[in-house]
Short mmCIF file of C-alpha atoms (C1' of nucleotides) in Angstrom, two decimals:
data_model
loop_
_atom_site.label_atom_id
_atom_site.label_comp_id
_atom_site.label_asym_id
_atom_site.label_seq_id
_atom_site.Cartn_x
_atom_site.Cartn_y
_atom_site.Cartn_z
CA MET A 1 90.31 -93.53 115.39
CA ALA A 2 93.53 -93.57 113.53
CA ARG A 3 96.61 -94.57 115.48
CA ARG A 4 95.39 -96.84 118.19
CA GLY A 5 94.51 -100.31 117.13
CA SER A 6 96.08 -100.09 113.71
CA TYR A 7 97.97 -103.07 112.40
CA ALA A 8 101.05 -103.08 110.26
CA LYS A 9 99.00 -102.71 107.12
CA GLY A 10 97.28 -99.59 108.42
CA ILE A 11 100.52 -98.06 109.54
CA ALA A 12 102.21 -98.75 106.24
CA LYS A 13 99.33 -97.16 104.38
CA ARG A 14 99.46 -94.21 106.69
CA GLU A 15 103.10 -93.66 105.93
CA GLU A 16 102.41 -94.02 102.26
CA ILE A 17 99.71 -91.37 102.49
CA LEU A 18 102.08 -89.03 104.27
CA SER A 19 104.77 -89.52 101.67
CA ARG A 20 102.36 -88.85 98.89
CA ALA A 21 100.93 -85.79 100.64
CA LEU A 22 104.45 -84.52 101.09
CA GLU A 23 105.15 -84.80 97.38
CA VAL A 24 101.91 -83.16 96.39
CA ILE A 25 102.34 -80.21 98.71
CA ALA A 26 105.96 -79.78 97.75
CA ARG A 27 105.07 -79.82 94.08
CA GLU A 28 101.73 -78.06 94.00
CA GLY A 29 102.01 -75.74 96.96
CA TYR A 30 99.78 -75.23 99.92
CA ARG A 31 97.33 -72.41 100.16
CA GLY A 32 95.43 -73.27 103.26
CA ALA A 33 94.36 -76.45 101.52
CA SER A 34 91.36 -78.29 102.91
CA VAL A 35 91.41 -81.94 103.83
CA LYS A 36 89.21 -82.63 100.83
CA GLU A 37 91.64 -81.07 98.39
CA LEU A 38 94.57 -82.92 99.83
CA ALA A 39 92.58 -86.14 99.90
CA GLU A 40 91.79 -85.93 96.23
CA ALA A 41 95.35 -85.05 95.35
CA VAL A 42 96.40 -88.14 97.22
CA GLY A 43 93.80 -90.38 95.65
CA LEU A 44 91.30 -90.76 98.48
CA SER A 45 88.03 -89.24 99.54
CA GLN A 46 87.98 -86.82 102.44
CA ALA A 47 86.47 -89.44 104.73
CA GLY A 48 88.92 -92.01 103.46
CA LEU A 49 91.84 -89.81 104.37
CA LEU A 50 90.46 -88.87 107.77
CA HIS A 51 90.16 -92.56 108.49
CA TYR A 52 93.87 -92.43 109.28
CA PHE A 53 94.01 -89.23 111.25
CA ASP A 54 92.03 -87.79 114.11
CA SER A 55 91.69 -84.33 112.69
CA LYS A 56 92.94 -81.95 110.09
CA GLU A 57 95.51 -80.49 112.45
CA GLU A 58 96.87 -83.88 113.35
CA LEU A 59 97.10 -84.78 109.68
CA PHE A 60 99.10 -81.72 108.76
CA THR A 61 101.29 -82.06 111.80
CA GLU A 62 102.11 -85.61 110.80
CA ILE A 63 102.98 -84.43 107.31
CA LEU A 64 105.54 -82.11 108.80
CA ARG A 65 106.88 -84.83 111.02
CA LYS A 66 107.29 -87.01 107.96
CA ARG A 67 109.06 -84.17 106.24
CA ASP A 68 111.62 -84.06 109.00
CA GLU A 69 112.04 -87.78 108.71
CA VAL A 70 112.74 -87.54 105.00
CA ASP A 71 115.06 -84.60 105.51
CA VAL A 72 117.10 -86.56 108.00
CA GLU A 73 117.68 -89.23 105.41
CA MET A 74 118.48 -86.70 102.74
CA PHE A 75 120.69 -84.39 104.74
CA GLY A 76 121.63 -86.22 107.88
CA THR A 77 120.60 -83.31 110.03
CA ALA A 78 117.50 -83.08 112.12
CA PRO A 79 115.93 -81.99 115.39
CA ASP A 80 117.38 -84.77 117.46
CA ASP A 81 120.34 -85.82 115.39
CA ALA A 82 123.61 -84.29 116.42
CA ALA A 83 125.67 -86.89 114.65
CA ILE A 84 126.99 -84.83 111.77
CA GLU A 85 130.71 -84.40 111.44
CA PRO A 86 132.19 -81.37 113.14
CA GLY A 87 132.59 -78.46 110.78
CA GLU A 88 129.84 -79.75 108.58
CA LEU A 89 127.15 -77.82 110.39
CA ARG A 90 127.35 -74.80 108.20
CA ALA A 91 127.38 -76.70 104.92
CA GLY A 92 124.61 -79.05 105.99
CA TYR A 93 122.45 -76.25 107.24
CA LEU A 94 122.84 -74.30 104.03
CA ARG A 95 121.98 -77.40 102.05
CA VAL A 96 118.71 -77.77 103.94
CA ILE A 97 117.86 -74.12 103.45
CA ARG A 98 118.64 -74.31 99.77
CA HIS A 99 116.45 -77.36 99.52
CA ASN A 100 113.61 -75.54 101.24
CA ALA A 101 113.64 -72.93 98.52
CA GLU A 102 112.64 -75.73 96.17
CA VAL A 103 109.55 -76.76 98.11
CA PRO A 104 107.55 -73.58 98.71
CA GLY A 105 104.45 -75.51 99.64
CA LEU A 106 106.17 -77.15 102.57
CA VAL A 107 107.67 -73.88 103.72
CA GLN A 108 104.24 -72.31 103.66
CA LEU A 109 102.61 -75.20 105.48
CA PHE A 110 105.32 -75.12 108.10
CA ALA A 111 105.02 -71.39 108.64
CA ARG A 112 101.27 -71.56 108.98
CA MET A 113 101.31 -74.49 111.35
CA ASN A 114 104.15 -73.09 113.41
CA VAL A 115 102.11 -69.99 114.17
CA ASP A 116 98.87 -71.86 114.75
CA ALA A 117 100.57 -74.35 117.05
CA VAL A 118 101.55 -71.58 119.40
CA ASP A 119 98.20 -72.19 121.03
CA ASP A 120 98.72 -74.99 123.51
CA ALA A 121 95.39 -76.55 122.58
CA HIS A 122 96.66 -77.16 119.06
CA PRO A 123 97.37 -80.83 118.28
CA GLY A 124 100.74 -79.83 116.86
CA HIS A 125 101.82 -77.81 119.87
CA ASP A 126 104.07 -80.42 121.42
CA PHE A 127 105.55 -81.37 118.10
CA PHE A 128 106.70 -77.85 117.38
CA ARG A 129 107.92 -77.27 120.89
CA THR A 130 109.92 -80.46 120.96
CA ARG A 131 111.18 -80.02 117.44
CA GLY A 132 112.40 -76.52 118.17
CA GLU A 133 114.19 -77.60 121.31
CA GLY A 134 115.82 -80.58 119.68
CA LEU A 135 116.90 -78.53 116.72
CA ARG A 136 118.44 -75.88 118.92
CA ASP A 137 120.15 -78.38 121.18
CA ALA A 138 121.81 -80.15 118.28
CA PHE A 139 122.70 -76.88 116.69
CA SER A 140 124.03 -75.46 119.90
CA ALA A 141 126.40 -78.38 120.36
CA GLU A 142 127.81 -77.86 116.90
CA LEU A 143 128.13 -74.13 117.38
CA ALA A 144 129.96 -74.68 120.63
CA ALA A 145 132.41 -76.89 118.78
CA MET A 146 132.91 -74.16 116.23
CA GLN A 147 133.55 -71.69 119.02
CA ALA A 148 136.08 -74.02 120.57
CA ALA A 149 137.78 -74.31 117.20
CA GLY A 150 137.93 -70.54 116.95
CA GLU A 151 135.64 -70.47 113.94
CA LEU A 152 132.81 -68.58 115.60
CA THR A 153 132.54 -65.65 117.96
CA ASP A 154 132.34 -66.52 121.62
CA ARG A 155 130.87 -63.19 122.61
CA VAL A 156 127.51 -64.92 122.68
CA ASP A 157 126.88 -68.35 124.11
CA ALA A 158 126.08 -71.20 121.78
CA ASP A 159 122.50 -71.64 123.01
CA THR A 160 121.67 -68.07 122.17
CA LEU A 161 123.38 -68.34 118.82
CA ALA A 162 121.28 -71.41 118.11
CA ARG A 163 118.16 -69.41 118.86
CA ILE A 164 119.36 -66.66 116.58
CA PHE A 165 120.04 -69.01 113.70
CA GLN A 166 116.67 -70.65 114.15
CA ALA A 167 114.96 -67.28 114.22
CA VAL A 168 116.81 -66.08 111.15
CA ALA A 169 115.87 -69.19 109.21
CA ASP A 170 112.20 -68.92 110.16
CA GLY A 171 112.06 -65.19 109.60
CA LEU A 172 113.77 -65.38 106.25
CA GLN A 173 111.23 -67.93 105.12
CA VAL A 174 108.48 -65.37 105.53
CA GLN A 175 110.49 -62.75 103.67
CA TRP A 176 111.17 -65.28 100.96
CA MET A 177 107.53 -66.29 100.63
CA LEU A 178 106.69 -62.63 100.17
CA ASP A 179 109.52 -62.22 97.68
CA PRO A 180 111.06 -65.38 96.20
CA ALA A 181 114.08 -63.37 95.07
CA VAL A 182 115.33 -63.38 98.65
CA ASP A 183 118.33 -65.67 98.88
CA MET A 184 117.82 -67.38 102.21
CA ALA A 185 120.90 -69.57 102.10
CA GLY A 186 123.10 -66.73 100.93
CA ILE A 187 122.00 -64.53 103.79
CA VAL A 188 122.52 -67.21 106.39
CA ALA A 189 125.97 -67.87 104.93
CA GLN A 190 126.78 -64.20 105.33
CA LEU A 191 125.63 -64.30 108.92
CA PHE A 192 128.02 -67.16 109.59
CA ASP A 193 130.80 -65.08 108.10
CA ALA A 194 129.85 -62.00 110.07
CA LEU A 195 130.00 -64.01 113.29
CA ARG A 196 133.50 -65.30 112.69
CA PRO A 197 136.15 -64.01 115.08
CA ALA A 198 138.33 -61.28 113.59
CA SER A 199 141.32 -63.56 113.35
CA ALA A 200 139.67 -66.64 111.89
CA PRO A 201 140.25 -67.68 108.29
CA LEU A 202 137.44 -67.91 105.77
CA PRO A 203 136.45 -71.53 105.13
CA HIS A 204 134.62 -70.93 101.87
CA ALA A 205 133.87 -67.87 99.86
CA THR A 206 130.61 -66.28 100.92
CA GLU A 207 127.88 -67.43 98.62
CA GLY A 208 125.60 -64.66 97.68
CA MET B 1 81.43 -50.11 101.73
CA ALA B 2 83.68 -48.66 104.30
CA ARG B 3 86.33 -46.30 103.09
CA ARG B 4 84.93 -44.71 100.01
CA GLY B 5 82.33 -42.06 100.55
CA SER B 6 82.88 -41.73 104.26
CA TYR B 7 82.76 -38.32 105.82
CA ALA B 8 84.90 -37.01 108.62
CA LYS B 9 82.54 -38.46 111.18
CA GLY B 10 82.79 -41.92 109.73
CA ILE B 11 86.54 -41.74 109.51
CA ALA B 12 86.86 -40.58 113.07
CA LYS B 13 84.68 -43.40 114.29
CA ARG B 14 86.70 -45.82 112.26
CA GLU B 15 89.89 -44.67 113.91
CA GLU B 16 88.24 -44.89 117.28
CA ILE B 17 87.21 -48.45 116.56
CA LEU B 18 90.75 -49.35 115.56
CA SER B 19 92.18 -47.81 118.70
CA ARG B 20 89.77 -49.69 120.84
CA ALA B 21 90.38 -52.94 118.99
CA LEU B 22 94.08 -52.44 119.50
CA GLU B 23 93.66 -52.06 123.24
CA VAL B 24 91.40 -55.06 123.52
CA ILE B 25 93.68 -57.36 121.55
CA ALA B 26 96.76 -56.12 123.39
CA ARG B 27 95.08 -56.71 126.72
CA GLU B 28 93.03 -59.82 126.12
CA GLY B 29 95.04 -61.57 123.45
CA TYR B 30 94.08 -62.87 120.08
CA ARG B 31 93.36 -66.49 119.44
CA GLY B 32 92.11 -66.41 115.91
CA ALA B 33 89.30 -64.20 117.11
CA SER B 34 86.22 -63.89 114.93
CA VAL B 35 84.79 -60.58 113.84
CA LYS B 36 81.89 -61.17 116.20
CA GLU B 37 84.10 -61.57 119.24
CA LEU B 38 86.10 -58.50 118.43
CA ALA B 39 82.93 -56.55 117.70
CA GLU B 40 81.48 -57.32 121.09
CA ALA B 41 84.72 -56.52 122.86
CA VAL B 42 84.65 -53.20 121.11
CA GLY B 43 81.02 -52.50 121.87
CA LEU B 44 79.37 -53.13 118.53
CA SER B 45 77.54 -55.93 116.80
CA GLN B 46 79.30 -57.92 114.13
CA ALA B 47 77.34 -56.16 111.40
CA GLY B 48 77.96 -52.82 113.04
CA LEU B 49 81.68 -53.38 112.97
CA LEU B 50 81.74 -54.64 109.42
CA HIS B 51 79.96 -51.48 108.41
CA TYR B 52 83.37 -49.83 108.53
CA PHE B 53 85.44 -52.48 106.85
CA ASP B 54 85.11 -54.49 103.69
CA SER B 55 86.07 -57.80 105.20
CA LYS B 56 87.61 -59.47 108.15
CA GLU B 57 91.04 -59.46 106.57
CA GLU B 58 90.87 -55.77 105.83
CA LEU B 59 89.75 -55.08 109.37
CA PHE B 60 92.65 -56.92 110.92
CA THR B 61 95.11 -55.44 108.50
CA GLU B 62 93.93 -51.97 109.45
CA ILE B 63 94.36 -52.81 113.10
CA LEU B 64 97.99 -53.61 112.43
CA ARG B 65 98.40 -50.44 110.44
CA LYS B 66 97.01 -48.51 113.36
CA ARG B 67 99.40 -50.32 115.64
CA ASP B 68 102.32 -49.07 113.59
CA GLU B 69 100.89 -45.58 113.76
CA VAL B 70 100.69 -45.71 117.53
CA ASP B 71 104.16 -47.21 117.79
CA VAL B 72 105.61 -44.37 115.76
CA GLU B 73 104.23 -41.91 118.25
CA MET B 74 105.44 -43.94 121.18
CA PHE B 75 108.87 -44.85 119.92
CA GLY B 76 109.59 -42.59 117.00
CA THR B 77 110.55 -45.53 114.88
CA ALA B 78 108.53 -47.05 112.11
CA PRO B 79 108.52 -48.59 108.63
CA ASP B 80 108.97 -45.32 106.82
CA ASP B 81 110.51 -43.13 109.46
CA ALA B 82 114.27 -42.89 109.31
CA ALA B 83 114.40 -39.74 111.39
CA ILE B 84 115.76 -41.15 114.61
CA GLU B 85 119.05 -39.86 115.89
CA PRO B 86 122.15 -41.74 114.82
CA GLY B 87 123.23 -44.26 117.40
CA GLU B 88 119.73 -44.51 118.75
CA LEU B 89 118.78 -47.35 116.44
CA ARG B 90 119.81 -50.06 118.79
CA ALA B 91 118.15 -48.58 121.84
CA GLY B 92 114.97 -47.69 120.00
CA TYR B 93 114.73 -51.10 118.43
CA LEU B 94 115.18 -52.83 121.75
CA ARG B 95 112.51 -50.61 123.26
CA VAL B 96 110.02 -51.67 120.62
CA ILE B 97 110.86 -55.32 121.10
CA ARG B 98 110.54 -55.03 124.85
CA HIS B 99 107.21 -53.34 124.37
CA ASN B 100 106.05 -56.16 122.12
CA ALA B 101 106.60 -58.63 124.91
CA GLU B 102 103.89 -56.75 126.77
CA VAL B 103 101.26 -57.15 124.08
CA PRO B 104 101.17 -60.83 123.19
CA GLY B 105 97.85 -60.50 121.42
CA LEU B 106 99.29 -58.08 118.91
CA VAL B 107 102.34 -60.21 118.35
CA GLN B 108 100.12 -63.18 117.69
CA LEU B 109 97.86 -61.26 115.36
CA PHE B 110 100.85 -59.94 113.48
CA ALA B 111 102.45 -63.34 113.11
CA ARG B 112 99.24 -64.91 111.85
CA MET B 113 98.50 -62.13 109.40
CA ASN B 114 102.06 -61.96 108.19
CA VAL B 115 101.95 -65.59 107.14
CA ASP B 116 98.45 -65.41 105.67
CA ALA B 117 99.31 -62.27 103.71
CA VAL B 118 102.01 -64.12 101.83
CA ASP B 119 99.24 -65.03 99.41
CA ASP B 120 99.01 -62.16 96.97
CA ALA B 121 95.23 -62.38 96.96
CA HIS B 122 95.16 -61.48 100.64
CA PRO B 123 93.89 -57.95 101.35
CA GLY B 124 96.87 -57.34 103.58
CA HIS B 125 99.45 -58.47 101.06
CA ASP B 126 100.56 -55.03 99.95
CA PHE B 127 100.58 -53.70 103.46
CA PHE B 128 103.02 -56.33 104.65
CA ARG B 129 105.17 -56.06 101.59
CA THR B 130 105.43 -52.31 101.83
CA ARG B 131 105.86 -52.34 105.55
CA GLY B 132 108.69 -54.83 105.36
CA GLU B 133 110.48 -52.86 102.70
CA GLY B 134 110.11 -49.56 104.51
CA LEU B 135 111.24 -51.07 107.75
CA ARG B 136 114.33 -52.57 106.16
CA ASP B 137 115.19 -49.42 104.25
CA ALA B 138 115.07 -47.28 107.35
CA PHE B 139 116.95 -49.86 109.30
CA SER B 140 119.53 -50.30 106.61
CA ALA B 141 120.32 -46.58 106.57
CA GLU B 142 120.92 -46.60 110.29
CA LEU B 143 123.00 -49.73 110.14
CA ALA B 144 125.14 -48.19 107.41
CA ALA B 145 125.73 -45.22 109.68
CA MET B 146 126.80 -47.56 112.43
CA GLN B 147 129.16 -49.29 110.05
CA ALA B 148 130.63 -45.94 109.03
CA ALA B 149 131.11 -45.12 112.69
CA GLY B 150 132.93 -48.41 113.22
CA GLU B 151 130.26 -49.72 115.55
CA LEU B 152 129.12 -52.58 113.36
CA THR B 153 130.81 -55.15 111.19
CA ASP B 154 131.15 -54.27 107.54
CA ARG B 155 131.68 -57.83 106.44
CA VAL B 156 128.03 -57.85 105.43
CA ASP B 157 126.27 -55.01 103.68
CA ALA B 158 123.69 -53.00 105.56
CA ASP B 159 120.75 -54.19 103.47
CA THR B 160 121.48 -57.79 104.29
CA LEU B 161 121.99 -56.96 107.93
CA ALA B 162 118.62 -55.25 107.92
CA ARG B 163 117.05 -58.43 106.55
CA ILE B 164 118.79 -60.44 109.21
CA PHE B 165 117.57 -58.22 112.02
CA GLN B 166 114.05 -58.30 110.67
CA ALA B 167 114.17 -62.07 110.36
CA VAL B 168 115.55 -62.45 113.88
CA ALA B 169 112.84 -60.26 115.33
CA ASP B 170 110.07 -62.13 113.54
CA GLY B 171 111.52 -65.53 114.25
CA LEU B 172 112.08 -64.78 117.90
CA GLN B 173 108.46 -63.76 118.23
CA VAL B 174 107.41 -67.27 117.33
CA GLN B 175 109.87 -68.78 119.78
CA TRP B 176 108.62 -66.39 122.42
CA MET B 177 104.97 -67.19 121.78
CA LEU B 178 105.83 -70.85 122.25
CA ASP B 179 107.83 -70.06 125.38
CA PRO B 180 107.33 -66.65 127.00
CA ALA B 181 110.55 -67.09 128.95
CA VAL B 182 112.48 -66.30 125.77
CA ASP B 183 114.04 -62.87 126.16
CA MET B 184 113.61 -61.39 122.70
CA ALA B 185 115.22 -58.05 123.42
CA GLY B 186 118.11 -59.61 125.27
CA ILE B 187 118.89 -61.89 122.38
CA VAL B 188 118.73 -59.10 119.81
CA ALA B 189 121.00 -57.03 122.02
CA GLN B 190 123.48 -59.88 122.06
CA LEU B 191 123.34 -60.11 118.31
CA PHE B 192 124.21 -56.43 118.08
CA ASP B 193 127.18 -57.08 120.33
CA ALA B 194 128.28 -60.10 118.38
CA LEU B 195 128.27 -58.08 115.19
CA ARG B 196 130.49 -55.35 116.56
CA PRO B 197 133.95 -55.11 114.99
CA ALA B 198 136.68 -56.61 117.16
CA SER B 199 138.11 -53.22 118.01
CA ALA B 200 134.91 -51.35 118.82
CA PRO B 201 134.03 -50.40 122.38
CA LEU B 202 130.91 -51.68 124.10
CA PRO B 203 128.21 -48.99 124.26
CA HIS B 204 126.13 -50.61 126.98
CA ALA B 205 126.40 -53.78 128.93
CA THR B 206 124.64 -56.63 127.20
CA GLU B 207 121.23 -57.10 128.68
CA GLY B 208 120.13 -60.55 128.89
"C1'" DG C 1 74.80 -45.65 111.82
"C1'" DT C 2 73.66 -49.54 114.23
"C1'" DC C 3 70.96 -53.26 115.24
"C1'" DT C 4 68.58 -58.09 114.60
"C1'" DA C 5 67.95 -61.63 111.83
"C1'" DT C 6 69.12 -64.48 108.32
"C1'" DA C 7 71.24 -66.40 104.35
"C1'" DC C 8 74.93 -68.77 102.59
"C1'" DT C 9 79.35 -71.02 102.24
"C1'" DC C 10 82.92 -73.80 103.63
"C1'" DG C 11 84.83 -77.44 105.65
"C1'" DG C 12 85.45 -80.80 109.11
"C1'" DA C 13 83.42 -84.63 111.18
"C1'" DT C 14 80.39 -88.79 111.25
"C1'" DA C 15 77.08 -92.64 109.89
"C1'" DG C 16 76.43 -96.33 107.42
"C1'" DA C 17 76.57 -99.03 103.03
"C1'" DC C 18 79.57 -101.86 100.52
"C1'" DG D 1 89.28 -99.90 104.41
"C1'" DT D 2 87.03 -96.86 101.55
"C1'" DC D 3 83.27 -94.73 99.72
"C1'" DT D 4 78.81 -91.72 99.47
"C1'" DA D 5 75.95 -89.05 101.82
"C1'" DT D 6 74.84 -86.10 105.34
"C1'" DC D 7 75.15 -83.38 109.18
"C1'" DC D 8 76.52 -79.70 111.68
"C1'" DG D 9 78.98 -75.80 113.37
"C1'" DA D 10 81.45 -71.65 112.61
"C1'" DG D 11 81.74 -67.53 110.75
"C1'" DT D 12 81.33 -64.06 107.24
"C1'" DA D 13 78.48 -61.33 104.66
"C1'" DT D 14 74.06 -59.06 103.73
"C1'" DA D 15 69.12 -57.45 104.03
"C1'" DG D 16 66.23 -54.71 106.12
"C1'" DA D 17 64.08 -52.52 110.28
"C1'" DC D 18 64.70 -48.75 113.31
#
DNA sequence: GTCTATACTCGGATAGAC
DNA sequence: GTCTATCCGAGTATAGAC
């Protein structure tokens, strides 16, 4: 009942809801929140909120999609955006990770949904699948460029390295949620350094 | 009502239940199974099963604890067992990962619980925290030995490398659940190779 | 110790008034 | 488009018989 047949007004409101939900979750966290809780935080009744979305799962998936959208604007890096300047991959990636450490609620929502969406009946299944692929493809292209520039080991192909970086980021999020002292960005930075060819110069000092 | 005041008989039965649950989940998968479903698969009623455990969360946490127990016997590697022969870390680790790819249900259960247990009110919270620490400590010791033997880069300290390997393993599990074609063990093996010092010899061909 | 039966809670979905 | 009210299912937890 939500998407089909909505006019501009409805769509605008929908986007506004998503933006507000994003803020609320980022600020107040997410502990398996119910639709009702989120609705109230956003200034609507449960039924009012579900007027715009087909189900809870779709709602939360859309929130994450909106998050990506916002992140693209903020950081210029995203699942299907490979248009960042060469050499900026590392810095941009670390910026995103550092930003994530400021929005625990979103990290938690993402982690939960990511696992749930493994089931192919989950409304978010395609989103996560596509997002992961796009992210890796863009990343892989950048990593390949780094390899070509001699800044990154070529013992492993760029696609696999992209998988590894994605896995590290996701895995570190769980470690971080369990212990907020974990420095996700610092660890990823160290991994970049560790994967530099023996001869290559250090671009920045390792942040720790 | 489960643990305290149980006699040997009760404890034995409890263990038997856990073993059976483990088999069932490994074989038939886990899709957010309810206590009732698991109970029937195990040959008890829901109430009968919950006679041995305080809650659903405790039950599933104990299943994962039992899993670790079994894995220790099978692979001689575990959260708090650092007693594997030097140099065997890599091979043992890859064995475990390869084994995991044969028990999707357990991987799924683990991933779900791991995320849920991030909340410190979750009955499994301490288990996951302790398990993670123990795993990393044991791993870190082995990695340090590899560094000392010149088999692994020393650009990054062993503790951080341990975190990275843990994160990669966890993160790859999610990728694999989304796409079973992902070769978790092969990718981890390649990461080991990529982190070898420039001068070091290859111990095995990279599997992949 | 295990069952059947039930109570209770939570939360998502829906109907219908405004 | 948004609300109130309600329904309904799922699923855990518990009571009580055997």
